XYZ file of N, CA and C in Angstrom:
546
model
N 0.822 -1.205 0.000
C 0.000 0.000 0.000
C 0.859 1.257 0.000
N 1.976 1.198 0.744
C 2.863 2.365 0.784
C 3.423 2.662 -0.601
N 3.821 1.598 -1.306
C 4.391 1.798 -2.635
C 3.357 2.357 -3.608
N 2.107 1.903 -3.482
C 1.042 2.425 -4.327
C 0.829 3.913 -4.052
N 0.839 4.287 -2.789
C 0.710 5.706 -2.429
C 1.890 6.516 -2.966
N 3.065 5.921 -2.904
C 4.261 6.611 -3.410
C 4.144 6.850 -4.922
N 3.672 5.831 -5.659
C 3.463 5.990 -7.100
C 2.422 7.066 -7.375
N 1.359 7.075 -6.580
C 0.309 8.072 -6.723
C 0.898 9.473 -6.536
N 1.807 9.596 -5.582
C 2.461 10.877 -5.318
C 3.315 11.364 -6.479
N 3.818 10.420 -7.285
C 4.593 10.809 -8.467
C 3.684 11.290 -9.600
N 2.450 10.771 -9.646
C 1.533 11.099 -10.730
C 0.710 12.364 -10.467
N 0.392 12.609 -9.201
C -0.461 13.744 -8.851
C 0.213 14.594 -7.784
N -0.086 15.877 -7.783
C 0.519 16.733 -6.754
C -0.033 16.386 -5.364
N 0.874 16.118 -4.453
C 0.514 15.792 -3.075
C 1.171 16.840 -2.189
N 0.424 17.387 -1.235
C 1.039 18.378 -0.339
C 2.289 17.805 0.346
N 3.274 18.662 0.541
C 4.569 18.256 1.106
C 4.404 17.531 2.439
N 3.566 18.057 3.313
C 3.373 17.443 4.642
C 2.795 16.036 4.531
N 1.860 15.838 3.600
C 1.280 14.508 3.402
C 2.328 13.538 2.868
N 3.172 14.040 1.979
C 4.249 13.219 1.428
C 5.235 12.819 2.536
N 5.572 13.760 3.394
C 6.476 13.475 4.516
C 5.843 12.441 5.444
N 4.558 12.617 5.754
C 3.867 11.661 6.635
C 3.831 10.266 6.032
N 3.545 10.190 4.725
C 3.508 8.892 4.044
C 4.859 8.201 4.128
N 5.911 8.914 3.748
C 7.249 8.311 3.758
C 7.698 7.969 5.176
N 7.359 8.819 6.153
C 7.732 8.537 7.543
C 7.076 7.246 8.020
N 5.771 7.101 7.757
C 5.071 5.880 8.178
C 5.623 4.647 7.462
N 5.934 4.802 6.183
C 6.516 3.693 5.425
C 7.881 3.317 5.992
N 8.708 4.325 6.259
C 10.035 4.088 6.823
C 9.946 3.396 8.184
N 9.074 3.899 9.046
C 8.913 3.282 10.371
C 8.419 1.844 10.261
N 7.539 1.587 9.308
C 7.053 0.213 9.092
C 8.212 -0.702 8.679
N 9.013 -0.238 7.721
C 10.143 -1.047 7.258
C 11.144 -1.304 8.386
N 11.396 -0.274 9.198
C 12.340 -0.432 10.306
C 11.774 -1.351 11.389
N 10.470 -1.276 11.585
C 9.828 -2.117 12.602
C 9.931 -3.599 12.246
N 9.808 -3.907 10.965
C 9.922 -5.307 10.546
C 11.374 -5.715 10.318
N 12.299 -4.764 10.473
C 13.721 -5.083 10.394
C 14.299 -5.097 8.993
N 13.618 -4.512 8.034
C 14.111 -4.501 6.660
C 14.911 -3.214 6.411
N 16.143 -3.193 6.888
C 16.995 -2.004 6.801
C 17.372 -1.690 5.344
N 17.509 -2.729 4.527
C 17.886 -2.523 3.125
C 16.795 -1.744 2.382
N 15.533 -2.152 2.555
C 14.435 -1.437 1.899
C 14.269 -0.038 2.484
N 14.536 0.110 3.783
C 14.450 1.433 4.410
C 15.480 2.368 3.787
N 16.689 1.864 3.586
C 17.737 2.669 2.960
C 17.366 3.014 1.517
N 16.802 2.042 0.793
C 16.372 2.291 -0.590
C 15.275 3.351 -0.634
N 14.355 3.309 0.317
C 13.292 4.316 0.387
C 13.888 5.706 0.567
N 14.822 5.833 1.491
C 15.439 7.137 1.737
C 16.225 7.624 0.518
N 16.839 6.710 -0.190
C 17.614 7.080 -1.376
C 16.721 7.481 -2.550
N 15.472 6.973 -2.588
C 14.536 7.328 -3.663
C 13.997 8.750 -3.515
N 14.042 9.296 -2.323
C 13.487 10.627 -2.085
C 14.457 11.655 -2.655
N 13.976 12.410 -3.634
C 14.855 13.332 -4.360
C 15.142 14.617 -3.594
N 14.175 15.113 -2.850
C 14.327 16.378 -2.127
C 15.049 16.128 -0.801
N 16.283 16.656 -0.639
C 17.020 16.438 0.609
C 16.296 16.989 1.841
N 15.564 18.073 1.683
C 14.819 18.640 2.809
C 13.729 17.703 3.297
N 13.053 17.066 2.362
C 12.009 16.094 2.709
C 12.646 14.877 3.381
N 13.756 14.422 2.837
C 14.457 13.252 3.396
C 14.924 13.538 4.824
N 15.457 14.722 5.053
C 15.892 15.115 6.396
C 14.704 15.154 7.355
N 13.596 15.748 6.908
C 12.403 15.837 7.759
C 11.872 14.454 8.105
N 11.842 13.557 7.136
C 11.360 12.191 7.360
C 12.249 11.469 8.362
N 13.547 11.574 8.165
C 14.499 10.882 9.048
C 14.419 11.408 10.474
N 14.381 12.730 10.621
C 14.315 13.317 11.964
C 12.999 12.996 12.658
N 11.896 13.122 11.940
C 10.592 12.815 12.540
C 10.501 11.345 12.933
N 11.064 10.479 12.110
C 11.059 9.048 12.433
C 11.870 8.781 13.695
N 13.007 9.428 13.813
C 13.850 9.258 15.001
C 13.136 9.783 16.243
N 12.419 10.893 16.092
C 11.699 11.472 17.230
C 10.514 10.620 17.680
N 10.109 9.642 16.863
C 9.032 8.717 17.239
C 9.533 7.647 18.214
N 10.829 7.650 18.512
C 11.475 6.686 19.418
C 11.180 5.241 19.013
N 11.635 4.871 17.804
C 11.422 3.485 17.377
C 12.304 2.527 18.184
N 12.280 1.258 17.817
C 13.057 0.257 18.557
C 14.556 0.536 18.441
N 15.344 -0.241 19.145
C 16.788 -0.015 19.240
C 17.478 -0.042 17.876
N 17.214 -1.063 17.086
C 17.871 -1.183 15.780
C 17.477 -0.026 14.863
N 16.211 0.375 14.897
C 15.734 1.479 14.063
C 16.363 2.794 14.505
N 16.437 3.022 15.806
C 17.065 4.243 16.320
C 18.526 4.319 15.889
N 19.204 3.205 16.002
C 20.614 3.139 15.610
C 20.766 3.441 14.117
N 19.914 2.829 13.295
C 19.947 3.041 11.849
C 19.705 4.517 11.509
N 18.665 5.105 12.101
C 18.317 6.500 11.793
C 19.392 7.476 12.262
N 19.927 7.245 13.457
C 20.991 8.127 13.962
C 22.218 8.046 13.058
N 22.547 6.854 12.625
C 23.683 6.671 11.721
C 23.416 7.348 10.376
N 22.209 7.176 9.847
C 21.859 7.777 8.554
C 21.899 9.302 8.621
N 21.310 9.864 9.664
C 21.297 11.321 9.809
C 22.712 11.881 9.944
N 23.548 11.212 10.716
C 24.922 11.669 10.896
C 25.710 11.573 9.587
N 25.508 10.490 8.862
C 26.260 10.276 7.618
C 25.824 11.217 6.494
N 24.517 11.517 6.397
C 24.014 12.255 5.240
C 23.644 13.717 5.501
N 23.358 14.061 6.749
C 22.861 15.416 7.021
C 23.611 16.114 8.149
N 24.838 15.713 8.378
C 25.628 16.267 9.477
C 25.693 17.788 9.409
N 25.954 18.330 8.241
C 26.106 19.781 8.083
C 24.779 20.530 8.202
N 23.662 19.844 7.973
C 22.349 20.488 8.022
C 21.773 20.571 9.434
N 22.403 19.912 10.379
C 21.870 19.852 11.748
C 22.501 20.930 12.620
N 21.730 21.423 13.586
C 22.298 22.361 14.554
C 23.268 21.590 15.441
N 24.143 22.300 16.111
C 25.132 21.645 16.975
C 24.445 20.835 18.071
N 23.411 21.399 18.669
C 22.695 20.693 19.745
C 22.044 19.422 19.215
N 21.399 19.525 18.063
C 20.724 18.354 17.475
C 21.755 17.310 17.044
N 22.872 17.771 16.514
C 23.956 16.874 16.105
C 24.458 16.082 17.314
N 24.707 16.791 18.433
C 25.172 16.129 19.657
C 24.134 15.136 20.164
N 22.867 15.519 20.091
C 21.781 14.641 20.547
C 21.731 13.361 19.711
N 21.843 13.504 18.405
C 21.782 12.340 17.516
C 23.018 11.459 17.679
N 24.184 12.077 17.824
C 25.398 11.277 18.027
C 25.366 10.563 19.380
N 24.822 11.225 20.401
C 24.694 10.572 21.711
C 23.750 9.377 21.608
N 22.672 9.522 20.840
C 21.744 8.414 20.629
C 22.421 7.282 19.871
N 23.218 7.618 18.875
C 23.948 6.603 18.118
C 24.899 5.840 19.046
N 25.646 6.580 19.851
C 26.608 5.957 20.767
C 25.872 5.143 21.829
N 24.799 5.710 22.370
C 24.017 4.996 23.383
C 23.425 3.705 22.839
N 22.926 3.743 21.605
C 22.360 2.524 21.025
C 23.457 1.496 20.758
N 24.630 1.974 20.401
C 25.765 1.064 20.182
C 26.161 0.388 21.507
N 26.169 1.159 22.598
C 26.470 0.589 23.915
C 25.386 -0.408 24.312
N 24.127 -0.063 24.059
C 23.030 -0.980 24.374
C 23.183 -2.309 23.641
N 23.662 -2.251 22.418
C 23.834 -3.480 21.642
C 24.924 -4.377 22.214
N 25.801 -3.836 23.087
C 26.828 -4.665 23.716
C 26.288 -5.409 24.935
N 25.129 -4.971 25.452
C 24.548 -5.610 26.640
C 23.829 -6.892 26.236
N 23.641 -7.814 27.193
C 22.863 -9.018 26.893
C 21.459 -8.625 26.411
N 20.960 -9.355 25.438
C 19.703 -8.984 24.763
C 18.525 -8.812 25.714
N 18.402 -9.683 26.688
C 17.259 -9.595 27.607
C 17.338 -8.391 28.536
N 18.518 -7.833 28.727
C 18.697 -6.695 29.632
C 18.562 -5.348 28.926
N 18.569 -5.343 27.623
C 18.528 -4.075 26.878
C 17.287 -3.262 27.171
N 16.170 -3.941 27.358
C 14.909 -3.228 27.596
C 14.975 -2.394 28.883
N 15.764 -2.826 29.853
C 15.885 -2.099 31.115
C 16.653 -0.788 30.973
N 17.446 -0.664 29.930
C 18.289 0.516 29.753
C 17.945 1.301 28.485
N 16.939 0.847 27.729
C 16.590 1.492 26.466
C 16.218 2.964 26.652
N 15.542 3.281 27.744
C 15.128 4.673 27.977
C 16.319 5.603 28.171
N 17.505 5.047 28.382
C 18.718 5.846 28.554
C 19.581 5.867 27.286
N 19.050 5.377 26.183
C 19.861 5.248 24.967
C 20.377 6.592 24.451
N 19.673 7.681 24.732
C 20.167 8.985 24.266
C 21.081 9.650 25.299
N 21.331 8.953 26.421
C 22.201 9.492 27.472
C 23.196 8.413 27.910
N 24.207 8.158 27.084
C 25.135 7.056 27.352
C 25.875 7.161 28.687
N 26.206 8.375 29.110
C 26.910 8.548 30.375
C 26.012 8.146 31.544
N 24.754 8.509 31.468
C 23.791 8.129 32.500
C 23.557 6.613 32.480
N 23.562 6.024 31.297
C 23.422 4.575 31.180
C 24.594 3.881 31.866
N 25.788 4.404 31.640
C 26.980 3.857 32.276
C 26.871 3.956 33.790
N 26.405 5.095 34.284
C 26.238 5.277 35.720
C 25.206 4.299 36.278
N 24.121 4.092 35.535
C 23.091 3.135 35.975
C 23.670 1.721 36.054
N 24.486 1.355 35.077
C 25.123 0.039 35.102
C 26.045 -0.094 36.313
N 26.761 0.988 36.629
C 27.640 0.969 37.800
C 26.828 0.824 39.084
N 25.723 1.565 39.177
C 24.886 1.501 40.381
C 24.248 0.121 40.533
N 23.970 -0.543 39.405
C 23.398 -1.888 39.451
C 24.470 -2.969 39.581
N 25.715 -2.528 39.722
C 26.863 -3.407 39.927
C 27.046 -4.415 38.790
N 26.828 -3.967 37.579
C 27.044 -4.791 36.390
C 28.439 -4.499 35.850
N 29.445 -4.878 36.630
C 30.828 -4.522 36.348
C 31.313 -5.093 35.011
N 30.940 -6.317 34.701
C 31.369 -6.911 33.423
C 30.788 -6.142 32.242
N 29.523 -5.737 32.380
C 28.873 -4.981 31.318
C 29.505 -3.597 31.194
N 29.873 -3.018 32.336
C 30.509 -1.697 32.340
C 31.837 -1.764 31.590
N 32.591 -2.823 31.796
C 33.892 -2.961 31.126
C 33.723 -2.948 29.609
N 32.746 -3.693 29.111
C 32.497 -3.732 27.667
C 31.972 -2.377 27.187
N 31.081 -1.761 27.979
C 30.511 -0.461 27.608
C 31.594 0.614 27.541
N 32.495 0.614 28.518
C 33.575 1.612 28.536
C 34.497 1.422 27.340
N 34.817 0.184 27.036
C 35.665 -0.089 25.874
C 34.986 0.412 24.592
N 33.699 0.153 24.461
C 32.939 0.618 23.290
C 32.910 2.131 23.233
N 32.675 2.775 24.372
C 32.630 4.238 24.426
C 33.969 4.857 24.049
N 35.055 4.277 24.539
C 36.382 4.792 24.200
C 36.619 4.738 22.687
N 36.194 3.639 22.055
C 36.365 3.510 20.608
C 35.503 4.523 19.856
N 34.260 4.715 20.303
C 33.326 5.592 19.591
C 33.608 7.071 19.802
N 34.186 7.429 20.940
C 34.404 8.838 21.251
C 35.657 9.413 20.602
N 36.469 8.570 20.016
C 37.704 9.057 19.381
C 37.362 10.060 18.284
N 37.672 11.322 18.548
C 37.447 12.379 17.564
C 36.011 12.841 17.416
N 35.124 12.440 18.309
C 33.711 12.824 18.224
C 33.390 13.899 19.256
N 32.433 14.728 18.936
C 31.947 15.765 19.855
C 30.487 15.456 20.162
N 30.221 14.915 21.353
C 28.857 14.491 21.683
C 28.348 15.064 22.995
N 29.055 15.985 23.589
C 28.587 16.564 24.844
C 29.278 15.985 26.068
N 30.039 14.916 25.900
C 30.851 14.381 26.986
C 32.114 13.774 26.384
N 33.118 13.599 27.238
C 34.420 13.146 26.750
C 34.862 11.891 27.483
N 35.995 11.366 27.072
C 36.589 10.204 27.741
C 36.923 10.565 29.191
N 37.326 11.828 29.418
C 37.637 12.270 30.790
C 36.395 12.201 31.680
N 35.232 12.513 31.133
C 33.990 12.419 31.903
C 33.718 10.970 32.313
N 34.000 10.048 31.414
C 33.830 8.622 31.723
C 34.798 8.215 32.826
N 36.062 8.643 32.680
C 37.068 8.307 33.684
C 36.705 8.896 35.052
N 36.190 10.119 35.069
C 35.764 10.742 36.331
C 34.616 9.976 36.966
N 33.673 9.528 36.150
C 32.550 8.749 36.664
C 33.031 7.431 37.263
N 33.942 6.764 36.568
C 34.487 5.504 37.076
C 35.263 5.723 38.375
N 36.027 6.815 38.428
C 36.787 7.133 39.647
C 35.855 7.403 40.818
N 34.788 8.130 40.548
C 33.810 8.467 41.592
C 33.206 7.194 42.196
N 32.807 6.256 41.348
C 32.198 5.028 41.851
C 33.227 4.078 42.454
N 34.450 4.111 41.967
C 35.508 3.310 42.578
C 35.783 3.813 43.993
N 35.784 5.138 44.152
C 35.986 5.736 45.475
C 34.844 5.362 46.421
N 33.617 5.401 45.905
C 32.459 5.042 46.735
C 32.494 3.571 47.135
N 33.032 2.728 46.254
C 33.117 1.301 46.559
C 34.092 1.034 47.699
N 35.083 1.920 47.863
C 36.075 1.732 48.917
C 35.736 2.502 50.191
N 34.674 3.259 50.171
C 34.273 4.077 51.310
C 33.390 3.244 52.243
N 33.849 3.042 53.482
C 33.097 2.269 54.457
C 32.388 3.226 55.409
N 31.077 3.100 55.576
C 30.331 4.029 56.414
C 30.461 3.752 57.915
N 31.182 2.737 58.301
C 31.336 2.435 59.723
C 32.805 2.176 60.024
N 33.155 2.254 61.295
C 34.544 2.001 61.666
C 34.681 0.552 62.113
N 35.804 0.008 61.821
C 36.079 -1.356 62.247
C 36.468 -1.362 63.724
N 35.884 -2.276 64.460
C 36.233 -2.390 65.874
C 37.505 -3.200 66.032
N 38.332 -2.736 66.925
C 39.558 -3.487 67.170
C 39.277 -4.626 68.126
N 39.909 -5.747 67.885
C 39.788 -6.863 68.807
C 40.785 -6.669 69.925
N 40.318 -6.845 71.133
C 41.236 -6.723 72.277
C 41.667 -8.125 72.713
N 42.925 -8.225 73.004
C 43.424 -9.531 73.435
C 43.302 -9.678 74.942
């Protein structure tokens, strides 16, 4: 049905907003069923870069599933980096990095941290608070690789400071040890 509507749009004048809505719904449908190849082909068929940018951004703002969010953040960064404001660019790159970190976690646990996908530093802190040290190690390694040369609102130093803070808290004892008397 989406393809039929798309053909109709080529034959008759369709208002820009309706065209954007049609393509956005089609894109979200393709991403929901996991057909990334057809989603990419759909985006490549759209001739107007402004329409393509609007569709991609609106789709991302719908908060689709993890794989779709990752795909859209990657697509927007790769194709429309210069068209985005600095704040929006940082937001999209943080979402890309956060979704990449989420993909390193065990599949059944991802749902617990999905709401933090656009805030990777907070996700890392949540993992530390939940004492998921093995997951933190993989997440930190992934973050170090992804942050090389990227500007996303936080740095490797911020990660190191967070790790230091929690390491210090782990060694902080709230009570004094009693001495044994002989």
